């Protein structure tokens, strides 16, 4: 039985709505036509969709939802448009508005921080409703950045009194004494990604001022031992490189009024041979505790260059093939 032919139209109010929807050189239209059996024709303030009924209805809904976001003041990016197309293909187009309008905070430079995938949205909801959240996923999925954004939000709104950011300096075996310079010089290379995220979210001056006052603390995991952290937002990054003992030590640092986020990629464990990842183990140990959330992100949540998704998939495929042969 042949597919029924359908035609729909959308009317635009002004040119400010044209570029975000169509993209530079109409690249968005080309993307849609590559993924749906639809022909899109722009005529002045009108967009006409024609083709197979099911696809036309999906594309029409896609553009209606995106147009509603644009009219609400959202600055639609090409990356967001690409992800919206993927949702439309899966029949999840109604998820777009709740996704892209979930504002965490606005940085000092006016940058709006929002989730960019459904996985990230689920992660943020977990951060809002749980005192301990584990986020496991590949590089580029925003695990650390979104945790930092929520931490800055909590600090600005006085939900916590300070931020404590840590990661294991596994490349130096956590024995930092042989490295040149003072403590800051020794650990700086291992904590640089955390600094970079805070600079982007808070601005360098604001970050430096809070760091000097002790409101923000960035330190290697080895320096957390023996402490109790009250009224703090605590982030453990690169947690796949913690040992069993280190993970237990970190989780028991939480004091009253504190929240903890643990992020890591279990496919990139750099521990010495014979050492088991505390992050891998803790998924079994704590899985029955309702107050603790475990969020798993995938290559579908990668928000870096599109090639990163392909690279991650290629490595996964290679690992499966080699494992199968072995």
mmCIF file of C-alpha atoms in Angstrom, residues 19-271:
data_model
loop_
_atom_site.group_PDB
_atom_site.id
_atom_site.type_symbol
_atom_site.label_atom_id
_atom_site.label_comp_id
_atom_site.label_asym_id
_atom_site.label_seq_id
_atom_site.Cartn_x
_atom_site.Cartn_y
_atom_site.Cartn_z
ATOM 1 C CA UNK A 19 18.100 31.726 10.153
ATOM 2 C CA UNK A 20 17.786 29.568 13.307
ATOM 3 C CA UNK A 21 15.233 27.341 11.563
ATOM 4 C CA UNK A 22 16.864 27.139 8.143
ATOM 5 C CA UNK A 23 20.528 27.332 9.195
ATOM 6 C CA UNK A 24 23.361 28.894 7.214
ATOM 7 C CA UNK A 25 22.892 28.257 3.503
ATOM 8 C CA UNK A 26 19.726 26.292 4.414
ATOM 9 C CA UNK A 27 21.841 23.503 5.956
ATOM 10 C CA UNK A 28 19.054 22.619 8.402
ATOM 11 C CA UNK A 29 16.628 22.025 5.571
ATOM 12 C CA UNK A 30 19.119 19.755 3.839
ATOM 13 C CA UNK A 31 19.601 17.792 7.065
ATOM 14 C CA UNK A 32 15.861 17.259 7.455
ATOM 15 C CA UNK A 33 15.408 16.209 3.833
ATOM 16 C CA UNK A 34 18.241 13.684 4.219
ATOM 17 C CA UNK A 35 16.497 12.032 7.162
ATOM 18 C CA UNK A 36 12.828 12.250 6.171
ATOM 19 C CA UNK A 37 10.859 11.637 2.984
ATOM 20 C CA UNK A 38 9.930 15.314 2.872
ATOM 21 C CA UNK A 39 10.490 18.246 0.548
ATOM 22 C CA UNK A 40 10.823 21.668 2.215
ATOM 23 C CA UNK A 41 10.301 24.845 0.196
ATOM 24 C CA UNK A 42 10.855 28.279 1.801
ATOM 25 C CA UNK A 43 8.855 31.111 0.215
ATOM 26 C CA UNK A 44 9.246 34.463 1.948
ATOM 27 C CA UNK A 45 7.561 34.117 5.347
ATOM 28 C CA UNK A 46 6.294 30.621 4.561
ATOM 29 C CA UNK A 47 7.735 27.122 4.936
ATOM 30 C CA UNK A 48 6.019 24.402 2.949
ATOM 31 C CA UNK A 49 6.444 20.684 3.774
ATOM 32 C CA UNK A 50 5.334 17.982 1.359
ATOM 33 C CA UNK A 51 5.890 14.243 1.125
ATOM 34 C CA UNK A 52 4.875 11.045 2.882
ATOM 35 C CA UNK A 53 2.208 11.734 5.489
ATOM 36 C CA UNK A 54 3.981 10.287 8.536
ATOM 37 C CA UNK A 55 7.248 12.099 7.817
ATOM 38 C CA UNK A 56 5.541 15.393 6.987
ATOM 39 C CA UNK A 57 3.669 15.308 10.288
ATOM 40 C CA UNK A 58 6.908 14.610 12.192
ATOM 41 C CA UNK A 59 8.781 17.427 10.445
ATOM 42 C CA UNK A 60 5.866 19.836 10.865
ATOM 43 C CA UNK A 61 5.798 19.099 14.613
ATOM 44 C CA UNK A 62 9.586 19.491 14.745
ATOM 45 C CA UNK A 63 9.508 22.968 13.242
ATOM 46 C CA UNK A 64 6.500 24.002 15.332
ATOM 47 C CA UNK A 65 8.284 23.064 18.557
ATOM 48 C CA UNK A 66 11.528 24.771 17.522
ATOM 49 C CA UNK A 67 9.682 27.885 16.382
ATOM 50 C CA UNK A 68 7.948 28.058 19.754
ATOM 51 C CA UNK A 69 11.345 27.927 21.483
ATOM 52 C CA UNK A 70 12.775 30.642 19.239
ATOM 53 C CA UNK A 71 9.777 32.888 19.863
ATOM 54 C CA UNK A 72 10.331 32.341 23.587
ATOM 55 C CA UNK A 73 13.835 33.795 23.289
ATOM 56 C CA UNK A 74 15.877 30.611 22.926
ATOM 57 C CA UNK A 75 18.946 30.938 20.686
ATOM 58 C CA UNK A 76 18.791 27.688 18.756
ATOM 59 C CA UNK A 77 22.174 26.237 17.764
ATOM 60 C CA UNK A 78 22.955 23.856 14.923
ATOM 61 C CA UNK A 79 23.951 21.161 17.439
ATOM 62 C CA UNK A 80 20.554 21.501 19.112
ATOM 63 C CA UNK A 81 18.804 21.346 15.743
ATOM 64 C CA UNK A 82 20.658 18.133 14.874
ATOM 65 C CA UNK A 83 19.641 16.576 18.184
ATOM 66 C CA UNK A 84 16.040 17.720 17.690
ATOM 67 C CA UNK A 85 15.994 15.929 14.326
ATOM 68 C CA UNK A 86 17.093 12.729 16.074
ATOM 69 C CA UNK A 87 14.266 13.101 18.590
ATOM 70 C CA UNK A 88 11.778 13.674 15.774
ATOM 71 C CA UNK A 89 12.924 10.444 14.121
ATOM 72 C CA UNK A 90 12.187 8.578 17.366
ATOM 73 C CA UNK A 91 8.786 10.247 17.810
ATOM 74 C CA UNK A 92 10.016 12.170 20.882
ATOM 75 C CA UNK A 93 9.557 15.658 19.520
ATOM 76 C CA UNK A 94 7.438 16.796 22.481
ATOM 77 C CA UNK A 95 10.514 16.373 24.701
ATOM 78 C CA UNK A 96 12.320 19.274 22.993
ATOM 79 C CA UNK A 97 10.665 22.180 24.795
ATOM 80 C CA UNK A 98 11.229 20.784 28.288
ATOM 81 C CA UNK A 99 14.808 19.919 27.342
ATOM 82 C CA UNK A 100 16.113 23.160 25.853
ATOM 83 C CA UNK A 101 14.156 25.427 28.215
ATOM 84 C CA UNK A 102 15.542 23.842 31.398
ATOM 85 C CA UNK A 103 17.825 26.717 32.392
ATOM 86 C CA UNK A 104 20.384 25.991 35.130
ATOM 87 C CA UNK A 105 22.070 29.371 35.262
ATOM 88 C CA UNK A 106 23.331 32.286 33.182
ATOM 89 C CA UNK A 107 27.089 32.880 33.376
ATOM 90 C CA UNK A 108 28.688 36.274 33.964
ATOM 91 C CA UNK A 109 29.208 36.501 30.189
ATOM 92 C CA UNK A 110 25.512 35.893 29.529
ATOM 93 C CA UNK A 111 25.892 32.273 28.429
ATOM 94 C CA UNK A 112 22.823 30.166 29.209
ATOM 95 C CA UNK A 113 23.583 26.715 30.615
ATOM 96 C CA UNK A 114 20.927 24.132 29.723
ATOM 97 C CA UNK A 115 20.905 20.379 29.104
ATOM 98 C CA UNK A 116 21.451 19.451 25.470
ATOM 99 C CA UNK A 117 20.274 15.828 25.464
ATOM 100 C CA UNK A 118 17.599 13.778 27.214
ATOM 101 C CA UNK A 119 20.359 11.954 29.091
ATOM 102 C CA UNK A 120 21.698 15.253 30.399
ATOM 103 C CA UNK A 121 18.179 16.305 31.393
ATOM 104 C CA UNK A 122 17.771 13.085 33.382
ATOM 105 C CA UNK A 123 21.158 13.780 35.007
ATOM 106 C CA UNK A 124 20.114 17.290 36.058
ATOM 107 C CA UNK A 125 16.824 16.038 37.503
ATOM 108 C CA UNK A 126 18.800 13.499 39.550
ATOM 109 C CA UNK A 127 21.117 16.261 40.802
ATOM 110 C CA UNK A 128 18.100 18.246 41.947
ATOM 111 C CA UNK A 129 16.499 15.406 43.877
ATOM 112 C CA UNK A 130 19.359 13.312 45.311
ATOM 113 C CA UNK A 131 22.146 14.096 47.778
ATOM 114 C CA UNK A 132 24.535 11.670 46.043
ATOM 115 C CA UNK A 133 24.612 11.222 42.261
ATOM 116 C CA UNK A 134 26.924 9.021 40.228
ATOM 117 C CA UNK A 135 27.220 9.903 36.543
ATOM 118 C CA UNK A 136 29.009 7.391 34.322
ATOM 119 C CA UNK A 137 29.597 7.990 30.633
ATOM 120 C CA UNK A 138 32.112 8.637 27.848
ATOM 121 C CA UNK A 139 34.088 11.802 27.179
ATOM 122 C CA UNK A 140 32.155 14.808 25.947
ATOM 123 C CA UNK A 141 28.825 14.040 27.608
ATOM 124 C CA UNK A 142 28.986 17.010 29.998
ATOM 125 C CA UNK A 143 29.299 14.923 33.181
ATOM 126 C CA UNK A 144 31.660 17.293 34.973
ATOM 127 C CA UNK A 145 30.514 20.563 33.411
ATOM 128 C CA UNK A 146 26.857 20.094 34.358
ATOM 129 C CA UNK A 147 27.829 19.057 37.885
ATOM 130 C CA UNK A 148 29.911 22.224 38.154
ATOM 131 C CA UNK A 149 27.015 24.306 36.828
ATOM 132 C CA UNK A 150 24.693 22.874 39.472
ATOM 133 C CA UNK A 151 27.361 23.494 42.117
ATOM 134 C CA UNK A 152 27.724 27.144 41.093
ATOM 135 C CA UNK A 153 23.926 27.484 41.093
ATOM 136 C CA UNK A 154 23.752 26.029 44.615
ATOM 137 C CA UNK A 155 26.481 28.392 45.804
ATOM 138 C CA UNK A 156 24.892 31.485 44.247
ATOM 139 C CA UNK A 157 21.532 30.619 45.801
ATOM 140 C CA UNK A 158 23.106 29.895 49.207
ATOM 141 C CA UNK A 159 22.015 26.261 49.177
ATOM 142 C CA UNK A 160 25.588 25.405 50.206
ATOM 143 C CA UNK A 161 28.402 27.392 51.777
ATOM 144 C CA UNK A 162 31.277 26.165 49.614
ATOM 145 C CA UNK A 163 32.365 24.059 46.675
ATOM 146 C CA UNK A 164 34.886 21.257 47.035
ATOM 147 C CA UNK A 165 36.241 19.863 43.768
ATOM 148 C CA UNK A 166 38.609 16.930 43.631
ATOM 149 C CA UNK A 167 40.041 14.280 41.356
ATOM 150 C CA UNK A 168 42.694 11.579 41.792
ATOM 151 C CA UNK A 169 46.131 12.615 40.528
ATOM 152 C CA UNK A 170 46.707 9.082 39.331
ATOM 153 C CA UNK A 171 49.368 10.008 36.759
ATOM 154 C CA UNK A 172 51.649 10.969 39.641
ATOM 155 C CA UNK A 173 50.535 8.045 41.749
ATOM 156 C CA UNK A 174 49.188 10.630 44.244
ATOM 157 C CA UNK A 175 52.772 10.950 45.480
ATOM 158 C CA UNK A 176 53.312 14.572 44.535
ATOM 159 C CA UNK A 177 56.374 15.390 46.605
ATOM 160 C CA UNK A 178 58.886 14.739 43.824
ATOM 161 C CA UNK A 179 57.244 17.284 41.495
ATOM 162 C CA UNK A 180 58.750 20.819 41.399
ATOM 163 C CA UNK A 181 57.099 23.867 42.979
ATOM 164 C CA UNK A 182 54.622 24.404 45.809
ATOM 165 C CA UNK A 183 51.393 22.427 46.274
ATOM 166 C CA UNK A 184 49.523 24.518 43.704
ATOM 167 C CA UNK A 185 52.242 23.950 41.099
ATOM 168 C CA UNK A 186 52.321 20.202 41.794
ATOM 169 C CA UNK A 187 48.605 19.505 41.420
ATOM 170 C CA UNK A 188 47.694 22.165 38.856
ATOM 171 C CA UNK A 189 48.087 19.947 35.747
ATOM 172 C CA UNK A 190 45.701 17.332 37.188
ATOM 173 C CA UNK A 191 43.058 19.841 38.268
ATOM 174 C CA UNK A 192 43.236 22.153 35.254
ATOM 175 C CA UNK A 193 39.951 20.864 33.694
ATOM 176 C CA UNK A 194 38.129 21.842 36.893
ATOM 177 C CA UNK A 195 39.629 25.328 36.841
ATOM 178 C CA UNK A 196 38.663 25.771 33.195
ATOM 179 C CA UNK A 197 35.034 24.870 33.872
ATOM 180 C CA UNK A 198 34.842 27.281 36.821
ATOM 181 C CA UNK A 199 36.420 30.090 34.790
ATOM 182 C CA UNK A 200 33.724 29.601 32.155
ATOM 183 C CA UNK A 201 30.852 29.396 34.635
ATOM 184 C CA UNK A 202 31.913 32.090 37.124
ATOM 185 C CA UNK A 203 34.454 34.284 35.381
ATOM 186 C CA UNK A 204 38.112 34.401 36.399
ATOM 187 C CA UNK A 205 37.769 37.292 38.876
ATOM 188 C CA UNK A 206 34.751 35.824 40.662
ATOM 189 C CA UNK A 207 36.441 32.424 40.847
ATOM 190 C CA UNK A 208 39.708 33.903 42.187
ATOM 191 C CA UNK A 209 37.881 35.926 44.828
ATOM 192 C CA UNK A 210 35.945 32.899 46.098
ATOM 193 C CA UNK A 211 39.066 30.736 45.986
ATOM 194 C CA UNK A 212 40.971 33.222 48.146
ATOM 195 C CA UNK A 213 38.109 33.321 50.680
ATOM 196 C CA UNK A 214 38.084 29.521 50.886
ATOM 197 C CA UNK A 215 34.576 29.289 49.413
ATOM 198 C CA UNK A 216 35.982 27.204 46.543
ATOM 199 C CA UNK A 217 38.492 24.461 47.188
ATOM 200 C CA UNK A 218 40.168 22.464 44.411
ATOM 201 C CA UNK A 219 42.449 19.693 45.623
ATOM 202 C CA UNK A 220 43.652 16.180 44.769
ATOM 203 C CA UNK A 221 41.676 13.322 46.300
ATOM 204 C CA UNK A 222 44.561 12.360 48.611
ATOM 205 C CA UNK A 223 43.992 15.605 50.560
ATOM 206 C CA UNK A 224 40.365 14.719 51.428
ATOM 207 C CA UNK A 225 41.327 12.036 53.955
ATOM 208 C CA UNK A 226 40.347 12.671 57.586
ATOM 209 C CA UNK A 227 37.947 15.553 56.839
ATOM 210 C CA UNK A 228 34.215 16.089 57.312
ATOM 211 C CA UNK A 229 32.615 18.453 54.796
ATOM 212 C CA UNK A 230 29.457 20.225 55.991
ATOM 213 C CA UNK A 231 27.214 22.485 53.865
ATOM 214 C CA UNK A 232 29.274 21.703 50.779
ATOM 215 C CA UNK A 233 28.723 20.748 47.163
ATOM 216 C CA UNK A 234 31.412 18.127 46.569
ATOM 217 C CA UNK A 235 32.436 16.875 43.137
ATOM 218 C CA UNK A 236 34.726 13.908 42.534
ATOM 219 C CA UNK A 237 35.843 13.915 38.898
ATOM 220 C CA UNK A 238 37.633 11.104 37.004
ATOM 221 C CA UNK A 239 36.302 8.700 39.636
ATOM 222 C CA UNK A 240 37.137 5.652 37.514
ATOM 223 C CA UNK A 241 40.699 6.175 38.745
ATOM 224 C CA UNK A 242 39.849 5.807 42.423
ATOM 225 C CA UNK A 243 40.626 2.608 44.273
ATOM 226 C CA UNK A 244 38.075 0.829 46.455
ATOM 227 C CA UNK A 245 39.575 2.453 49.553
ATOM 228 C CA UNK A 246 39.623 5.934 48.021
ATOM 229 C CA UNK A 247 35.986 5.729 46.949
ATOM 230 C CA UNK A 248 34.865 4.684 50.411
ATOM 231 C CA UNK A 249 37.014 7.430 51.951
ATOM 232 C CA UNK A 250 35.465 10.071 49.659
ATOM 233 C CA UNK A 251 31.857 9.016 50.208
ATOM 234 C CA UNK A 252 32.291 9.119 53.972
ATOM 235 C CA UNK A 253 33.523 12.740 53.895
ATOM 236 C CA UNK A 254 29.944 14.043 53.549
ATOM 237 C CA UNK A 255 28.688 16.072 56.465
ATOM 238 C CA UNK A 256 25.349 17.717 57.240
ATOM 239 C CA UNK A 257 23.833 19.800 54.446
ATOM 240 C CA UNK A 258 26.214 18.464 51.813
ATOM 241 C CA UNK A 259 25.680 16.994 48.358
ATOM 242 C CA UNK A 260 28.100 14.898 46.326
ATOM 243 C CA UNK A 261 28.484 14.178 42.621
ATOM 244 C CA UNK A 262 30.814 11.467 41.355
ATOM 245 C CA UNK A 263 31.639 11.396 37.641
ATOM 246 C CA UNK A 264 33.731 9.042 35.560
ATOM 247 C CA UNK A 265 34.224 7.002 32.410
ATOM 248 C CA UNK A 266 34.697 3.326 33.227
ATOM 249 C CA UNK A 267 36.184 2.696 29.766
ATOM 250 C CA UNK A 268 39.199 4.879 30.624
ATOM 251 C CA UNK A 269 40.633 3.433 33.839
ATOM 252 C CA UNK A 270 44.290 4.445 34.331
ATOM 253 C CA UNK A 271 44.943 2.587 37.581
#
